[in-house]
JSON list of C-alpha atoms in Angstrom, two decimals:
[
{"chain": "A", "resi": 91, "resn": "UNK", "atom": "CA", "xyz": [0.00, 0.00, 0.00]},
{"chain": "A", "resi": 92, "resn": "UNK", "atom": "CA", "xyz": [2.93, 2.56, 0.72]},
{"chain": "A", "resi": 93, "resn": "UNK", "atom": "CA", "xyz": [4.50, 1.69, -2.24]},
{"chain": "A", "resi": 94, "resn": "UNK", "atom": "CA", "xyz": [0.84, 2.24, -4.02]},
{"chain": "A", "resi": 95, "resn": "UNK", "atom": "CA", "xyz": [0.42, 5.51, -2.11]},
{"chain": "A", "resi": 96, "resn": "UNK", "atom": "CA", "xyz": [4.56, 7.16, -3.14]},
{"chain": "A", "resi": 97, "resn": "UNK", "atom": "CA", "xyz": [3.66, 6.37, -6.61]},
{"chain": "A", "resi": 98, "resn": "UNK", "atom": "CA", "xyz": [0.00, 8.00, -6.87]},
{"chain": "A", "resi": 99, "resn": "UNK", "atom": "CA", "xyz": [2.49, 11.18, -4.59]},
{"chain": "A", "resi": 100, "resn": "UNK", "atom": "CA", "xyz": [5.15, 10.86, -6.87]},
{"chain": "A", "resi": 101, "resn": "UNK", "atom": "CA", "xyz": [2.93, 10.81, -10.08]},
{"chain": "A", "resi": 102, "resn": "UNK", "atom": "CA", "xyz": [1.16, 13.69, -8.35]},
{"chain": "A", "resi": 103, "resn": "UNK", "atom": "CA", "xyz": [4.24, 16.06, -7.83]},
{"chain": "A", "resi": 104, "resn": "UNK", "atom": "CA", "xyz": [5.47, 14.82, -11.16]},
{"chain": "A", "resi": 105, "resn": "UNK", "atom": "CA", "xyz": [2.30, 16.34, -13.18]},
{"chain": "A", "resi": 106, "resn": "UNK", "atom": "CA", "xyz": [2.23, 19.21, -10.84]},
{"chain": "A", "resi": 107, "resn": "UNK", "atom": "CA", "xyz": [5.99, 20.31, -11.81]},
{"chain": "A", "resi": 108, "resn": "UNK", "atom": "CA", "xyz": [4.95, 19.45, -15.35]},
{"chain": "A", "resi": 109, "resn": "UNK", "atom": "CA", "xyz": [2.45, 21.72, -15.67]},
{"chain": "A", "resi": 110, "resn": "UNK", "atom": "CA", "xyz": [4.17, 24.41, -13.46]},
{"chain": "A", "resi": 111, "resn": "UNK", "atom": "CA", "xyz": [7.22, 24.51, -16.03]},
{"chain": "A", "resi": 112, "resn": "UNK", "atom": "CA", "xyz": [4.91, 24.53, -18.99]},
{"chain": "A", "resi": 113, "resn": "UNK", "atom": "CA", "xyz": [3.01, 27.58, -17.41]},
{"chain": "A", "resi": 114, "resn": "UNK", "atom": "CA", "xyz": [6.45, 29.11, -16.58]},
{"chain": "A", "resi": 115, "resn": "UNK", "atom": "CA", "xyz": [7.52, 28.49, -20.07]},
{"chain": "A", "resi": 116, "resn": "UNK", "atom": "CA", "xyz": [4.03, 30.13, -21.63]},
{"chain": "A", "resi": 117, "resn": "UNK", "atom": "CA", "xyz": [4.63, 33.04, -19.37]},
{"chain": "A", "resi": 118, "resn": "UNK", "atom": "CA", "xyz": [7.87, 33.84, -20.25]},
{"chain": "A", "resi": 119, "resn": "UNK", "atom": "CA", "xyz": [6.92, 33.87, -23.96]},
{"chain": "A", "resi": 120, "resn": "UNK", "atom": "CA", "xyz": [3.69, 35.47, -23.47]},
{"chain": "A", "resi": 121, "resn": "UNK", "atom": "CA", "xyz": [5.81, 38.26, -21.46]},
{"chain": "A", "resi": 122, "resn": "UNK", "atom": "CA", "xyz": [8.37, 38.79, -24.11]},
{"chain": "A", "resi": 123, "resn": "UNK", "atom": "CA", "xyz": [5.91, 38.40, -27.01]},
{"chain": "A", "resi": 124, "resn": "UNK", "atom": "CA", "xyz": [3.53, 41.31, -24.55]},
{"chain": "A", "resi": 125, "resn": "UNK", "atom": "CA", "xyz": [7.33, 43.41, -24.97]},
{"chain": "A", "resi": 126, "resn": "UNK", "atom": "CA", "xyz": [7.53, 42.88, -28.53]},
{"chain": "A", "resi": 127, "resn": "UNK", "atom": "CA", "xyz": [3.76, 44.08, -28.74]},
{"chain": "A", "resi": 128, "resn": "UNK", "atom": "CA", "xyz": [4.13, 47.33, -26.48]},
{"chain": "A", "resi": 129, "resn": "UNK", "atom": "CA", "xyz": [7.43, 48.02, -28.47]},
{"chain": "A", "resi": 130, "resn": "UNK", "atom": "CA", "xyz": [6.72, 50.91, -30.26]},
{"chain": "A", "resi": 131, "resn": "UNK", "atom": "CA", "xyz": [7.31, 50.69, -34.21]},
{"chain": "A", "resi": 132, "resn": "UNK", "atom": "CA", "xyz": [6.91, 53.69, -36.63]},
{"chain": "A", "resi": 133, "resn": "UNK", "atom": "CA", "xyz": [6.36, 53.17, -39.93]},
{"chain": "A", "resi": 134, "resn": "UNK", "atom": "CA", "xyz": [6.67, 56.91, -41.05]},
{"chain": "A", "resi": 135, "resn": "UNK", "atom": "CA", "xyz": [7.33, 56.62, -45.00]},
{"chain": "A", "resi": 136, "resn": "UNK", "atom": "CA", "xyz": [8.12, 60.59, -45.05]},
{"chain": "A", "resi": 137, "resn": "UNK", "atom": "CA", "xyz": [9.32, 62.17, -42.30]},
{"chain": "A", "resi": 138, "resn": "UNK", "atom": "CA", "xyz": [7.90, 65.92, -43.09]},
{"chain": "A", "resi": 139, "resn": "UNK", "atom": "CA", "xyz": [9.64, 68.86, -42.01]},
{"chain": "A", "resi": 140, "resn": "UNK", "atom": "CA", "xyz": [8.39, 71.74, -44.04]},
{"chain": "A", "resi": 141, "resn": "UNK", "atom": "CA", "xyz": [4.53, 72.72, -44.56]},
{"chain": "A", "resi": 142, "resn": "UNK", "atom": "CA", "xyz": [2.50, 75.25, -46.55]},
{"chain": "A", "resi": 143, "resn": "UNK", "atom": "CA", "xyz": [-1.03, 74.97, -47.05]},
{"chain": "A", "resi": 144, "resn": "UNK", "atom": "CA", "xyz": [-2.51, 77.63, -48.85]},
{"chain": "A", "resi": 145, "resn": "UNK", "atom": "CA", "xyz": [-6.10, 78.42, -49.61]},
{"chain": "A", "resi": 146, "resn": "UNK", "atom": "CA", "xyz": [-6.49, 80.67, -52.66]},
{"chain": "A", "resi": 147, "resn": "UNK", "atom": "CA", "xyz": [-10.07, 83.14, -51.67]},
{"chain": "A", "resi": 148, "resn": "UNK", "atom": "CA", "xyz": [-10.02, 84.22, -55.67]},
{"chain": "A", "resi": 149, "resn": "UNK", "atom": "CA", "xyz": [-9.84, 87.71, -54.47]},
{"chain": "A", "resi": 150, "resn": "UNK", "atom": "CA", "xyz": [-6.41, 88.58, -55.50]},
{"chain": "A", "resi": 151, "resn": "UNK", "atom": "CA", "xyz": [-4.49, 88.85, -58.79]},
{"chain": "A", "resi": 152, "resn": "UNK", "atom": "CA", "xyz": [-1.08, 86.73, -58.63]},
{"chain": "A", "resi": 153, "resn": "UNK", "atom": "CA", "xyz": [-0.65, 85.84, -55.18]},
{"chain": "A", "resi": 154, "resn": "UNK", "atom": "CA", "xyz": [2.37, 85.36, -53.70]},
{"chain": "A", "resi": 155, "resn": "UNK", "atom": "CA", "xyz": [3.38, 83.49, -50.37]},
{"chain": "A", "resi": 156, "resn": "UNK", "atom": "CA", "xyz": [7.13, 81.76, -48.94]},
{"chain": "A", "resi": 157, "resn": "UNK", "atom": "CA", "xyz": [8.00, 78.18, -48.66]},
{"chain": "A", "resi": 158, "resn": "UNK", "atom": "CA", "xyz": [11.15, 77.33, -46.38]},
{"chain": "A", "resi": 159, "resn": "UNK", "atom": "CA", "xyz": [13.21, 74.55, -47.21]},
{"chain": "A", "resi": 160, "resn": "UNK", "atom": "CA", "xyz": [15.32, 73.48, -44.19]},
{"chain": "A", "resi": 161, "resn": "UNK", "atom": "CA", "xyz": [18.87, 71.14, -44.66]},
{"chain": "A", "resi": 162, "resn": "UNK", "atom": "CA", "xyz": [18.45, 67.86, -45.11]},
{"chain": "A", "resi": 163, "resn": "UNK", "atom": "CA", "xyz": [14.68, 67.95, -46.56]},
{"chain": "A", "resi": 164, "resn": "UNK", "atom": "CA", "xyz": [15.05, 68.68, -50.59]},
{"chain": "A", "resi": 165, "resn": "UNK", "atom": "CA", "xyz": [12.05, 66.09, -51.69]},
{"chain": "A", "resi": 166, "resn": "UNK", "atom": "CA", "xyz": [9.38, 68.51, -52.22]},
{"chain": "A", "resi": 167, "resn": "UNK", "atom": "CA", "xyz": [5.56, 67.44, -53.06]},
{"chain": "A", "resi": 168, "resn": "UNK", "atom": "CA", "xyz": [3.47, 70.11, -54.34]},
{"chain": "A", "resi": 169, "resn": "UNK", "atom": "CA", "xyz": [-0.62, 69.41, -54.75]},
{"chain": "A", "resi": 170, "resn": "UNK", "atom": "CA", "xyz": [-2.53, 72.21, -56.36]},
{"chain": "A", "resi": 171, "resn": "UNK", "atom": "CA", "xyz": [-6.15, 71.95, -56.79]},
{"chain": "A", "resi": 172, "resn": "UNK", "atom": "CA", "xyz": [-8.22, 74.35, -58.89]},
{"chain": "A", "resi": 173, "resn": "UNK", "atom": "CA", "xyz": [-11.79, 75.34, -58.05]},
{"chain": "A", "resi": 174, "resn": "UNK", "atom": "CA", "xyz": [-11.95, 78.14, -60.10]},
{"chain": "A", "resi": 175, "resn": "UNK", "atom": "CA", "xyz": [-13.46, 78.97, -63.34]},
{"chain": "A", "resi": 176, "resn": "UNK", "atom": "CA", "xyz": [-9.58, 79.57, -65.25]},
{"chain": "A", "resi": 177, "resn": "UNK", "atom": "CA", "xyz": [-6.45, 78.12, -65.44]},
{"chain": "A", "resi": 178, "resn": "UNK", "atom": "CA", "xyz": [-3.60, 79.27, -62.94]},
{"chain": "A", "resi": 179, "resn": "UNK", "atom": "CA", "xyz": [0.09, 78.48, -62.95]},
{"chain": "A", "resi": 180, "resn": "UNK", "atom": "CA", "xyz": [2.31, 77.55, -60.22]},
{"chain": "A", "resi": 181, "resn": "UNK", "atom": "CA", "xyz": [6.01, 78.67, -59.94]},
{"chain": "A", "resi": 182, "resn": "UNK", "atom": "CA", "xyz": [7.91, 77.85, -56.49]},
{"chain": "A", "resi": 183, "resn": "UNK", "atom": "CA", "xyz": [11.25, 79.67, -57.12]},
{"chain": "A", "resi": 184, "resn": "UNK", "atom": "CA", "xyz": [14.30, 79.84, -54.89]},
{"chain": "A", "resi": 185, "resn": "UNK", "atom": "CA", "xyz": [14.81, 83.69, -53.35]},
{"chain": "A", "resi": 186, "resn": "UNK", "atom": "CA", "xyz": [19.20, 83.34, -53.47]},
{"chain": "A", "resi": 187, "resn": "UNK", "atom": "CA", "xyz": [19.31, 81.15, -56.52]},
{"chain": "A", "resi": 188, "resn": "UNK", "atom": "CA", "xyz": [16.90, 81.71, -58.93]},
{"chain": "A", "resi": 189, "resn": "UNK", "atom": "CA", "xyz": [15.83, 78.20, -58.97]},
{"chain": "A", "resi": 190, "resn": "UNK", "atom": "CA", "xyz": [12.85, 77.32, -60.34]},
{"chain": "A", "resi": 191, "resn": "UNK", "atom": "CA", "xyz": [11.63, 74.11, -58.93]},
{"chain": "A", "resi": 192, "resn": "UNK", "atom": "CA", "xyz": [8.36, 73.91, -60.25]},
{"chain": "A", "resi": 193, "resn": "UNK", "atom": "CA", "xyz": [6.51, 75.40, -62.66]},
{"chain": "A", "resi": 194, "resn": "UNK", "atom": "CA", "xyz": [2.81, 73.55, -63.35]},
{"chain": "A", "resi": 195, "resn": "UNK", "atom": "CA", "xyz": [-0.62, 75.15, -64.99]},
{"chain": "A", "resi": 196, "resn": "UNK", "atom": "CA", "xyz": [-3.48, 73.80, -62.90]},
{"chain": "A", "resi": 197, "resn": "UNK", "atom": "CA", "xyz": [-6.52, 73.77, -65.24]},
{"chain": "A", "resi": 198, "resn": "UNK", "atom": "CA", "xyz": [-10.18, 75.09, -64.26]},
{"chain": "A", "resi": 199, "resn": "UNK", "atom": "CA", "xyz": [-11.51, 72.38, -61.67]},
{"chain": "A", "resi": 200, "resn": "UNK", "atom": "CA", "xyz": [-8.32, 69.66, -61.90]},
{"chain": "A", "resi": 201, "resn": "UNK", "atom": "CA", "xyz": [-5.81, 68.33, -59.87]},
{"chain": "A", "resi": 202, "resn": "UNK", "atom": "CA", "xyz": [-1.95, 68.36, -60.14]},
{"chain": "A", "resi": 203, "resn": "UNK", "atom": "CA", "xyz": [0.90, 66.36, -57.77]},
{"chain": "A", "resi": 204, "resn": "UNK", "atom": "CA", "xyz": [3.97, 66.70, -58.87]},
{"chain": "A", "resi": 205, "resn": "UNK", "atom": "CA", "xyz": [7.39, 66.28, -56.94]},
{"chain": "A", "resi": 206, "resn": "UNK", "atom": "CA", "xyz": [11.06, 66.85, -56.71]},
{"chain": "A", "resi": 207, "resn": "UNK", "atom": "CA", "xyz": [12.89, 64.85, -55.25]},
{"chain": "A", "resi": 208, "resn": "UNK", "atom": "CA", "xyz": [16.04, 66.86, -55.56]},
{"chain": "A", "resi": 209, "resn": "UNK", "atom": "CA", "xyz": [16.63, 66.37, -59.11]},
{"chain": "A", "resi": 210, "resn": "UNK", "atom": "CA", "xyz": [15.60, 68.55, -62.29]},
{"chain": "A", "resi": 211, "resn": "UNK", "atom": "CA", "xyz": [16.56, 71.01, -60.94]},
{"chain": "A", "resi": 212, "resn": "UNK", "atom": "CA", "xyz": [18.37, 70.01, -57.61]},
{"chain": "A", "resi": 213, "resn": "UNK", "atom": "CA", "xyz": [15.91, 71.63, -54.60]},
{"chain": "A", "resi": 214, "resn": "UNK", "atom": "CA", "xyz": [18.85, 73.90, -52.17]},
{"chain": "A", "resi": 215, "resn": "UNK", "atom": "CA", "xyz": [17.19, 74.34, -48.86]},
{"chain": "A", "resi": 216, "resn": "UNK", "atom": "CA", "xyz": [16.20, 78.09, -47.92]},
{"chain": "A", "resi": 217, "resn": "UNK", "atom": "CA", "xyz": [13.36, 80.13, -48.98]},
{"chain": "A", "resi": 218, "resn": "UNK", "atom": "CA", "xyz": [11.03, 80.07, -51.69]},
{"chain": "A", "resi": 219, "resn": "UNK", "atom": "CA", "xyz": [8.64, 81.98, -53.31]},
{"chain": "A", "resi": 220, "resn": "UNK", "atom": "CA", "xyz": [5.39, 80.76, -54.25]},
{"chain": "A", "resi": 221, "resn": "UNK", "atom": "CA", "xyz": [3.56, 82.59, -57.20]},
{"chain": "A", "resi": 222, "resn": "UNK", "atom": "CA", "xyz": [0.18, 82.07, -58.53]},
{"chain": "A", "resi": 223, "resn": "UNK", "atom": "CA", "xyz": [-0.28, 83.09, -61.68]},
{"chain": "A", "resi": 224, "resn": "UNK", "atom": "CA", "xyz": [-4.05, 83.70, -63.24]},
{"chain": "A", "resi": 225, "resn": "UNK", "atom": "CA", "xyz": [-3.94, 87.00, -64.10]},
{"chain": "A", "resi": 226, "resn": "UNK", "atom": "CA", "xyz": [-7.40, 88.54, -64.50]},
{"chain": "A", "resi": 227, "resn": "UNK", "atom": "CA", "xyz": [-8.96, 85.05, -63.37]},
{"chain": "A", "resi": 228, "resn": "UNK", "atom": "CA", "xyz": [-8.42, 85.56, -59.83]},
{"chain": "A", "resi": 229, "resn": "UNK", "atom": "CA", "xyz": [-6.74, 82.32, -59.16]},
{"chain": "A", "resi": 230, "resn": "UNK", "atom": "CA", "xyz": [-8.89, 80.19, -56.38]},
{"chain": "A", "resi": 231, "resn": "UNK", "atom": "CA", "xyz": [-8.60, 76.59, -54.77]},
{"chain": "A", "resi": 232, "resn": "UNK", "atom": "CA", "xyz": [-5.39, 74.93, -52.67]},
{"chain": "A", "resi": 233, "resn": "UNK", "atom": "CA", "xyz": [-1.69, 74.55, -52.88]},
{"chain": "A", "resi": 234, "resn": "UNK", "atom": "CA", "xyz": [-0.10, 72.45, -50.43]},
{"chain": "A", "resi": 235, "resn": "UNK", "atom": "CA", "xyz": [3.99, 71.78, -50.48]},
{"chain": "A", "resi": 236, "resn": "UNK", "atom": "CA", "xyz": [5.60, 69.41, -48.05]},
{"chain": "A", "resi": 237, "resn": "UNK", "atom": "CA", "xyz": [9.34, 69.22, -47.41]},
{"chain": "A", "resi": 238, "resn": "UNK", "atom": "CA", "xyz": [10.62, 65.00, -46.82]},
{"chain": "A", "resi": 239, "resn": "UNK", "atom": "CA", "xyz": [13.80, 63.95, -46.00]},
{"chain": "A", "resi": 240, "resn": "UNK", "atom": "CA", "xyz": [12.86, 60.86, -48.34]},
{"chain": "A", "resi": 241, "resn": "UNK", "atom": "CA", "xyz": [12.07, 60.45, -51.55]},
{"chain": "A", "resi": 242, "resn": "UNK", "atom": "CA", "xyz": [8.54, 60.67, -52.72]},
{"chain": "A", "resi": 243, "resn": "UNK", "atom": "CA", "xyz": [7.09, 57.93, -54.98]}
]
């Protein structure tokens, strides 16, 4: 009978160390798996440094506004929409170098994206004016420019 009763014991504290490890083993995981989880990861395509968003009221002939450029951020998106009734151009030229950098006609009620990413001409960093022109037509709708320190597609 005693040798009955230390086997049922030592089948007993056998299956109970068993099962401890294995839940020792799933919490260990589950806590490094809950630290992989928490771990914060960024998936930021374009890192955006410089901003202008412009709305154009149609009140005013060839408006002009400044984009900055800061080191290190030369891919440049421009987006231009036109809810007007005429056509308006876009030029984004460099104050120091004369650089033009973009020069697009937005059409009554389209859309244009375009972007540089620091080729055709190369993009210097520093500031930029932004000219609208549509003449009598009193350009109206949005530009938007964004700076990236990575390429745009």
């Amino acid at each position: 009978m005693t040798s009955k009763a230390l086997k049922i014991v030592g089948a007993t504290v056998l299956s109970f160390s068993l099962v401890t490890g294995v839940y020792g083993a799933v919490s260990a995981n589950s806590g490094t798996a809950a630290k992989k989880e928490n771990k914060i990861i960024e998936i930021t395509p374009f890192a955006i440094k410089d901003t202008l968003t412009w709305d154009l009221k149609g009140n005013v002939v060839d408006p002009t506004n400044t984009f900055n450029v800061t080191i290190g951020y030369p891919n440049i998106k421009l987006y231009a929409k036109n809810t007007g009734t005429e056509s308006f151009r876009i030029e984004v030229k460099h104050n120091t170098k004369n650089t033009v950098i973009f020069n697009e006609t937005v059409k009554a009620g389209k859309t244009v994206e375009v972007v540089n990413n620091d080729s055709n001409p190369k993009v210097p960093s520093g500031t930029y004016t932004v000219t609208v022109y549509g003449g009598s037509g009193l350009p109206k709708g949005e530009i938007v420019l964004k700076s990236s320190d990575t390429k745009w597609p």
